[in-house]
PDB file of C-alpha atoms in Angstrom:
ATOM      1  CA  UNK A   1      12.058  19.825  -2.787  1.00 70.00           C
ATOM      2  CA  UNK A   2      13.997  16.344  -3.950  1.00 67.00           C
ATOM      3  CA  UNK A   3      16.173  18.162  -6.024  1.00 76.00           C
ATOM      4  CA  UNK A   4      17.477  21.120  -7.280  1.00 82.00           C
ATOM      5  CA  UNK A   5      20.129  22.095  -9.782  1.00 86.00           C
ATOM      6  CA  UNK A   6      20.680  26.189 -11.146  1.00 87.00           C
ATOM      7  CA  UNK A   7      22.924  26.296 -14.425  1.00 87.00           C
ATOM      8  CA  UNK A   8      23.988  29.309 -16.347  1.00 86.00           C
ATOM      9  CA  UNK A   9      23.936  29.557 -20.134  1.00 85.00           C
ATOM     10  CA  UNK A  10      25.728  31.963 -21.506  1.00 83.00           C
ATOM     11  CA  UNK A  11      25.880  35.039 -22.441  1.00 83.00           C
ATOM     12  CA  UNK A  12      22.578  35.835 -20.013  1.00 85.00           C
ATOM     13  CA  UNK A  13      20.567  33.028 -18.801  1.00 87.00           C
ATOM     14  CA  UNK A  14      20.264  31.046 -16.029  1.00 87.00           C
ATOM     15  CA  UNK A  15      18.335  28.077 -15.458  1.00 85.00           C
ATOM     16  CA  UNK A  16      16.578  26.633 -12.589  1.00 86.00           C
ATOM     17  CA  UNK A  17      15.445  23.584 -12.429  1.00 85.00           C
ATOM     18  CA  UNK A  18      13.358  21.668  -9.035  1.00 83.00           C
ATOM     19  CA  UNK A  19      11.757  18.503  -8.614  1.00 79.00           C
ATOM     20  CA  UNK A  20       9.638  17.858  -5.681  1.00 77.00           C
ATOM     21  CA  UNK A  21       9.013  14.741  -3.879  1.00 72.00           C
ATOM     22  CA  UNK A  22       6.038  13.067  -5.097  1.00 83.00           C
ATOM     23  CA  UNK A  23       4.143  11.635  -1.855  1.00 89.00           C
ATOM     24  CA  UNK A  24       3.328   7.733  -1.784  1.00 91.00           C
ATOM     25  CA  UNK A  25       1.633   7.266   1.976  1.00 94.00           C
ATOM     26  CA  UNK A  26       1.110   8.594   4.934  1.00 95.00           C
ATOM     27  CA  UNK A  27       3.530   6.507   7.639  1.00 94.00           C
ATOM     28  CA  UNK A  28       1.754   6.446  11.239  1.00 95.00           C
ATOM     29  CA  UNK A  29       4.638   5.851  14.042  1.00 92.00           C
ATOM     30  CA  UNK A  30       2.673   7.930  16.423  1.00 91.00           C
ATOM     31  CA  UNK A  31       3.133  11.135  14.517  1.00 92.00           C
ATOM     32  CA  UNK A  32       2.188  10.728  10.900  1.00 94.00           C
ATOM     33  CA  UNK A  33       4.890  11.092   8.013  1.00 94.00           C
ATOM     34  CA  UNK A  34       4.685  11.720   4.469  1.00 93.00           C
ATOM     35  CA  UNK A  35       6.430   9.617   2.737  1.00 92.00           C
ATOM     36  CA  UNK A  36       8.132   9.467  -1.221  1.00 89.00           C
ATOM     37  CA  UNK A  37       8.376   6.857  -4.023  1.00 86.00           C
ATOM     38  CA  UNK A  38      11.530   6.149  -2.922  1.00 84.00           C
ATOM     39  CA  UNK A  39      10.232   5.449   0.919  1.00 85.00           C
ATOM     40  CA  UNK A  40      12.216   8.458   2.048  1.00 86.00           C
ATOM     41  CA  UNK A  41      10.224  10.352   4.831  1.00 86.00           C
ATOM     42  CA  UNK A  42       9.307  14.189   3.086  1.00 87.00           C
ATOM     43  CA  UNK A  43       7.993  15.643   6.504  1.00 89.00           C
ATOM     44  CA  UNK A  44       5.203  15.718   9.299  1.00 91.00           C
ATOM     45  CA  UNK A  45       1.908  15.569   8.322  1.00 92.00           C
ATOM     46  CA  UNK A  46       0.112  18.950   7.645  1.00 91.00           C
ATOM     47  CA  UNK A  47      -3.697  19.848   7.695  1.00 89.00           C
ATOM     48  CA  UNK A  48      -3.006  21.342   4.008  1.00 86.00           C
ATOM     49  CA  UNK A  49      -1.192  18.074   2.736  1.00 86.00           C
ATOM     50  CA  UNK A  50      -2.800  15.419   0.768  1.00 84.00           C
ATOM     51  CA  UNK A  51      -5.380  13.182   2.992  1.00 84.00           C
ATOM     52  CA  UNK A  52      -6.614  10.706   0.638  1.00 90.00           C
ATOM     53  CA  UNK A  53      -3.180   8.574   0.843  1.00 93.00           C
ATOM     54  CA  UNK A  54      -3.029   5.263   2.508  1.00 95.00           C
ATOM     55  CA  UNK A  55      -2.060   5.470   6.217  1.00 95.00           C
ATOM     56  CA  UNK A  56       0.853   2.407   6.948  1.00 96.00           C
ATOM     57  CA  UNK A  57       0.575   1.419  10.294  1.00 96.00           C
ATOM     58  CA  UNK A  58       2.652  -0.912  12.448  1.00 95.00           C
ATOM     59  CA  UNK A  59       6.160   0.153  11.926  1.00 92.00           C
ATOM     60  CA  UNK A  60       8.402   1.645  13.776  1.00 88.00           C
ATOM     61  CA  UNK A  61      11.214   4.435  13.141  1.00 85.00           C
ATOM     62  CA  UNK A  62      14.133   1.050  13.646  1.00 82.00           C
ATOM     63  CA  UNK A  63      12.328  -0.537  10.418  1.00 84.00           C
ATOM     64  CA  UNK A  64      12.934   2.001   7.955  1.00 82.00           C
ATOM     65  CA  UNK A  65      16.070   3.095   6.134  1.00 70.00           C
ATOM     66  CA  UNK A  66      18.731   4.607   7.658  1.00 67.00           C
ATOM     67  CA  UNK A  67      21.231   6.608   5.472  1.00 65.00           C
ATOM     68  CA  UNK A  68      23.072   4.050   3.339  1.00 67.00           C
ATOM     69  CA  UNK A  69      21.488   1.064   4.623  1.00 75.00           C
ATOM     70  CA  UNK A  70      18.715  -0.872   3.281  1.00 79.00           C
ATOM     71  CA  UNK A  71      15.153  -1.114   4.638  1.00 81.00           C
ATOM     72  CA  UNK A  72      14.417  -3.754   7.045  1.00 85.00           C
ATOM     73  CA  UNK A  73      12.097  -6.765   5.649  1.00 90.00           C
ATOM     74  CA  UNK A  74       8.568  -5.272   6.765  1.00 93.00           C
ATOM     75  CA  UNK A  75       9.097  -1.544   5.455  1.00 92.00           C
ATOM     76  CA  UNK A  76      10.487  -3.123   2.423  1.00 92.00           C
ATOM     77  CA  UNK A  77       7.540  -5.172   2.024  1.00 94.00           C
ATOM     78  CA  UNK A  78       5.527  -2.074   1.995  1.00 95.00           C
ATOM     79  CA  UNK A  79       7.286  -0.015  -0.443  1.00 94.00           C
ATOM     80  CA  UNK A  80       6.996  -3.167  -2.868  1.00 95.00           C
ATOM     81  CA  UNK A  81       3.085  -2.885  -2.469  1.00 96.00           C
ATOM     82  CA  UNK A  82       2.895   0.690  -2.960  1.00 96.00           C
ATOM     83  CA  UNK A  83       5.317   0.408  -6.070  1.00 95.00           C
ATOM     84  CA  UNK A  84       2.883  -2.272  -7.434  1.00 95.00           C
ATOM     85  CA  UNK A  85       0.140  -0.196  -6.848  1.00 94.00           C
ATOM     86  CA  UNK A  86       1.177   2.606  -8.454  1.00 93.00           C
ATOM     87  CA  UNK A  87       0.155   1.281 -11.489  1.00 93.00           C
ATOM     88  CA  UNK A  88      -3.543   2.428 -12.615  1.00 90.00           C
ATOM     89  CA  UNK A  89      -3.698  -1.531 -14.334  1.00 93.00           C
ATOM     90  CA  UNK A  90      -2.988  -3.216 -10.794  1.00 94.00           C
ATOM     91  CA  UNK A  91      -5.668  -5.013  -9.099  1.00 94.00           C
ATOM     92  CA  UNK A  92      -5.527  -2.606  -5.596  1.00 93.00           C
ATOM     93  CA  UNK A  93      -4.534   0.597  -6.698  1.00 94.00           C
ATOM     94  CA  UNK A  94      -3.240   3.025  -3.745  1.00 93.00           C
ATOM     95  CA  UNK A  95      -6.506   5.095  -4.766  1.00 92.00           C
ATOM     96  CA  UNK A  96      -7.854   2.062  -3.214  1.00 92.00           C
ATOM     97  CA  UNK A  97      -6.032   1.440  -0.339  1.00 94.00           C
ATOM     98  CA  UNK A  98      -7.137   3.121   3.027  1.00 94.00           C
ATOM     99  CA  UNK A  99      -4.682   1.398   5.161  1.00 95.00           C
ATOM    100  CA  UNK A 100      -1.655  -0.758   5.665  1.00 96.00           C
ATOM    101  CA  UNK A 101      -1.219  -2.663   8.754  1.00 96.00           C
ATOM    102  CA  UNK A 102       2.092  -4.215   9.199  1.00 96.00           C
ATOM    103  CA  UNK A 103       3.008  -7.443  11.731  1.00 94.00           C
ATOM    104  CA  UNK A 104       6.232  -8.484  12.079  1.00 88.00           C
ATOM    105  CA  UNK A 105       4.619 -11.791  12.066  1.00 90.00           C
ATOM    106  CA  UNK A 106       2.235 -12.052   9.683  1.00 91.00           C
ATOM    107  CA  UNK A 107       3.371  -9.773   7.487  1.00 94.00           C
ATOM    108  CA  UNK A 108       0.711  -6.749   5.531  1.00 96.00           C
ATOM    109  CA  UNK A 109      -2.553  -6.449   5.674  1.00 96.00           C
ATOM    110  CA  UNK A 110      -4.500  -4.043   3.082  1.00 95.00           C
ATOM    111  CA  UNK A 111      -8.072  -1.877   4.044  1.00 94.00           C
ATOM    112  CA  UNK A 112      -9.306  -1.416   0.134  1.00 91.00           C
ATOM    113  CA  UNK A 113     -11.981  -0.976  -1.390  1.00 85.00           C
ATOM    114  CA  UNK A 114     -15.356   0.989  -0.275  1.00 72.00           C
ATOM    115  CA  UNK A 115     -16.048  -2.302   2.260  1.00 65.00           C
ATOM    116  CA  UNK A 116     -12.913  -2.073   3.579  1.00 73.00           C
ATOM    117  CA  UNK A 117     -12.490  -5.240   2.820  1.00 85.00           C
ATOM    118  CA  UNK A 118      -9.368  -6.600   4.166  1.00 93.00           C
ATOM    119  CA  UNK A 119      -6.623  -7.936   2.034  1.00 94.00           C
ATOM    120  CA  UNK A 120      -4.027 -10.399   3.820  1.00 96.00           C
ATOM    121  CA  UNK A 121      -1.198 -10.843   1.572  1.00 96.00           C
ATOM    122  CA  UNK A 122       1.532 -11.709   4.641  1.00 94.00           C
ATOM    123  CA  UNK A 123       5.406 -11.490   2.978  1.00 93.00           C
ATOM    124  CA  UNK A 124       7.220 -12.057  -0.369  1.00 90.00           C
ATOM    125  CA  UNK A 125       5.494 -12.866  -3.767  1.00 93.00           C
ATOM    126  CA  UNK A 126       3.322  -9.710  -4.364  1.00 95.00           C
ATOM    127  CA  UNK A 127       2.597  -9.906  -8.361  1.00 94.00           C
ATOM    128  CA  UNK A 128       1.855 -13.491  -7.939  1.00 94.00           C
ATOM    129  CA  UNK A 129      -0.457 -12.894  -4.990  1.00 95.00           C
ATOM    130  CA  UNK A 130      -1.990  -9.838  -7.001  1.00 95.00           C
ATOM    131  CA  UNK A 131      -2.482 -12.174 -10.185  1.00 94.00           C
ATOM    132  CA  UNK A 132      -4.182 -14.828  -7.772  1.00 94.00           C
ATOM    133  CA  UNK A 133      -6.389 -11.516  -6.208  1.00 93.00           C
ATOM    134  CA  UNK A 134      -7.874 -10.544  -9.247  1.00 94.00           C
ATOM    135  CA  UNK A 135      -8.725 -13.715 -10.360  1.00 93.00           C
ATOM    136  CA  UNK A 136     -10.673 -14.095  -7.112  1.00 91.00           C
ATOM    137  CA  UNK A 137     -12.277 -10.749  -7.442  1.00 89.00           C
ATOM    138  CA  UNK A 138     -13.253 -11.322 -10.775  1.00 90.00           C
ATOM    139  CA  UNK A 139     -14.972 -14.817 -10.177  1.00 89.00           C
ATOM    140  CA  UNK A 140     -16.702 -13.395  -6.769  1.00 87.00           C
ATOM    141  CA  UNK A 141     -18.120 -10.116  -9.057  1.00 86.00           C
ATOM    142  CA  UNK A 142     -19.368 -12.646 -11.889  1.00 90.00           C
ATOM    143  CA  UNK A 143     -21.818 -13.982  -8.893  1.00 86.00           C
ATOM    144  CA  UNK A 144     -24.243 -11.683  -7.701  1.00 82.00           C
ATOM    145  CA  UNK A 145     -25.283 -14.154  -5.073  1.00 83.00           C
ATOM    146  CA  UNK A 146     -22.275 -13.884  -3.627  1.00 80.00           C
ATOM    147  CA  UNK A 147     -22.313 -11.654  -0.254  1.00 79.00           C
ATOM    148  CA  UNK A 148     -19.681  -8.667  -0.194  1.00 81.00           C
ATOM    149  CA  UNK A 149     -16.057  -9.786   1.174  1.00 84.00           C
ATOM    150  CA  UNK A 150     -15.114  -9.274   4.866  1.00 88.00           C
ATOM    151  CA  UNK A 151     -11.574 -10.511   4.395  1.00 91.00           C
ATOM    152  CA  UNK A 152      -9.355 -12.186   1.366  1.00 93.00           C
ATOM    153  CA  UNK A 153      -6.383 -14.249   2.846  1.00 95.00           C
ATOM    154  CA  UNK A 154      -3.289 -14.575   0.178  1.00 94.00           C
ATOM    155  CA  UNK A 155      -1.046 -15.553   2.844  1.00 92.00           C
ATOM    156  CA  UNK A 156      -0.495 -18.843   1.165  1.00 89.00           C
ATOM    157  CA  UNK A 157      -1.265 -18.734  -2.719  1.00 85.00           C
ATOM    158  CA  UNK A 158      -2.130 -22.305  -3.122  1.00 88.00           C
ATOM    159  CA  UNK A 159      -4.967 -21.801  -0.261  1.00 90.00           C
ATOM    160  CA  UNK A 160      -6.713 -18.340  -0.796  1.00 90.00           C
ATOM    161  CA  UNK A 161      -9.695 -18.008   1.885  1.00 91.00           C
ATOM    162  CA  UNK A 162     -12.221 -15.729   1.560  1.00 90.00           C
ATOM    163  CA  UNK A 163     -14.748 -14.507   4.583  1.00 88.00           C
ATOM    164  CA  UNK A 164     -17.961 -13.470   3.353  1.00 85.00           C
ATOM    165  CA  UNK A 165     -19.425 -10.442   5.553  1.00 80.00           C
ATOM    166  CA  UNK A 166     -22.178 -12.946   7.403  1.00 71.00           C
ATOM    167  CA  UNK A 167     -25.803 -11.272   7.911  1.00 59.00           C
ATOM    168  CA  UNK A 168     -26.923 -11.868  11.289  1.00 53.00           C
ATOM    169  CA  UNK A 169     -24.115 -13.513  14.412  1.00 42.00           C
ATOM    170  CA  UNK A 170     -21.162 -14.173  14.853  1.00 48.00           C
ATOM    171  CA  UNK A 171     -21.852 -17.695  15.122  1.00 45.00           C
ATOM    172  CA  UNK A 172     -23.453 -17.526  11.127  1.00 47.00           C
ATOM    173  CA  UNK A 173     -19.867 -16.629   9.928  1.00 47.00           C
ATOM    174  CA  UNK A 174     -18.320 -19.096   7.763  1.00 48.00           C
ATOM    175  CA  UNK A 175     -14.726 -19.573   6.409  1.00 50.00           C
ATOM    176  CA  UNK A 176     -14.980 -20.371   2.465  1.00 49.00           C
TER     177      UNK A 176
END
């Protein structure tokens, strides 16, 4: 429960109202943590609670909120995404995302789609980087020649690199 308030209306009523947390992701640090839309951590993970929610990995319990105090840069980063992907009209839904993998370094990395094709999108400038995603997707559907995607890099917007999944060796892999 989020919230709840009880309020009495006279002459013989009373009224009860609850809102529950509405759970965003699952948060791995080792033990795995439900978390809320407002990145607050619900509870532990339960065999009866939702499964299909995407599993952030790479954090640890120093990066997120403390009472008061704001989230540090990477868990901030990820609450952005999972904001942005709340809406049904953004190019990587959370329906979509299997995974989040955080460096402190490089910033997020997204498992989405069936493939599990991964999505580099590094720090900062989401929308744009989401913008610049679907264009890409778009263009690579509108080619049926065009092998599925291993990887998408969006690290750098002005240089988005795309890595085909290569039939055959390693040494066939090319970086487009």
């Amino acid at each position: 429960i989020r919230d709840a308030q009880v309020r009495r209306e006279t002459p013989d009523a009373i009224i009860i109202s609850i809102q529950e947390h509405t759970p965003l992701a699952m948060l791995d640090l080792g033990r795995k943590f439900l978390i809320d839309t407002r990145g607050e951590i619900i509870k532990e993970v339960k065999p009866a609670d939702p499964q299909n929610l995407p599993v952030v990995s790479g954090l640890r319990f120093s990066d997120l909120n403390a009472a008061g105090q704001p989230p540090g840069q990477a868990y901030a980063a990820v609450l952005e995404v999972l904001k942005l992907g709340m809406d049904r009209h953004c190019v990587v839904t959370n329906r979509a995302i299997q995974k989040i993998c955080v460096d402190r370094e490089i910033g997020l990395t997204l498992f989405a789609f069936d493939r599990q094709t991964a999505i580099k999108l590094g720090y900062d400038n989401y929308p744009d980087k989401y913008i610049r995603l679907r264009n890409v997707l778009g263009y690579l559907n509108r080619r049926p020649d065009w092998p599925d995607v291993r990887r998408i890099d969006l690290n750098n917007v002005d240089r988005i690199v795309v890595h085909p999944v290569a039939a055959g060796t390693s040494a066939d892999q090319k970086e487009v």
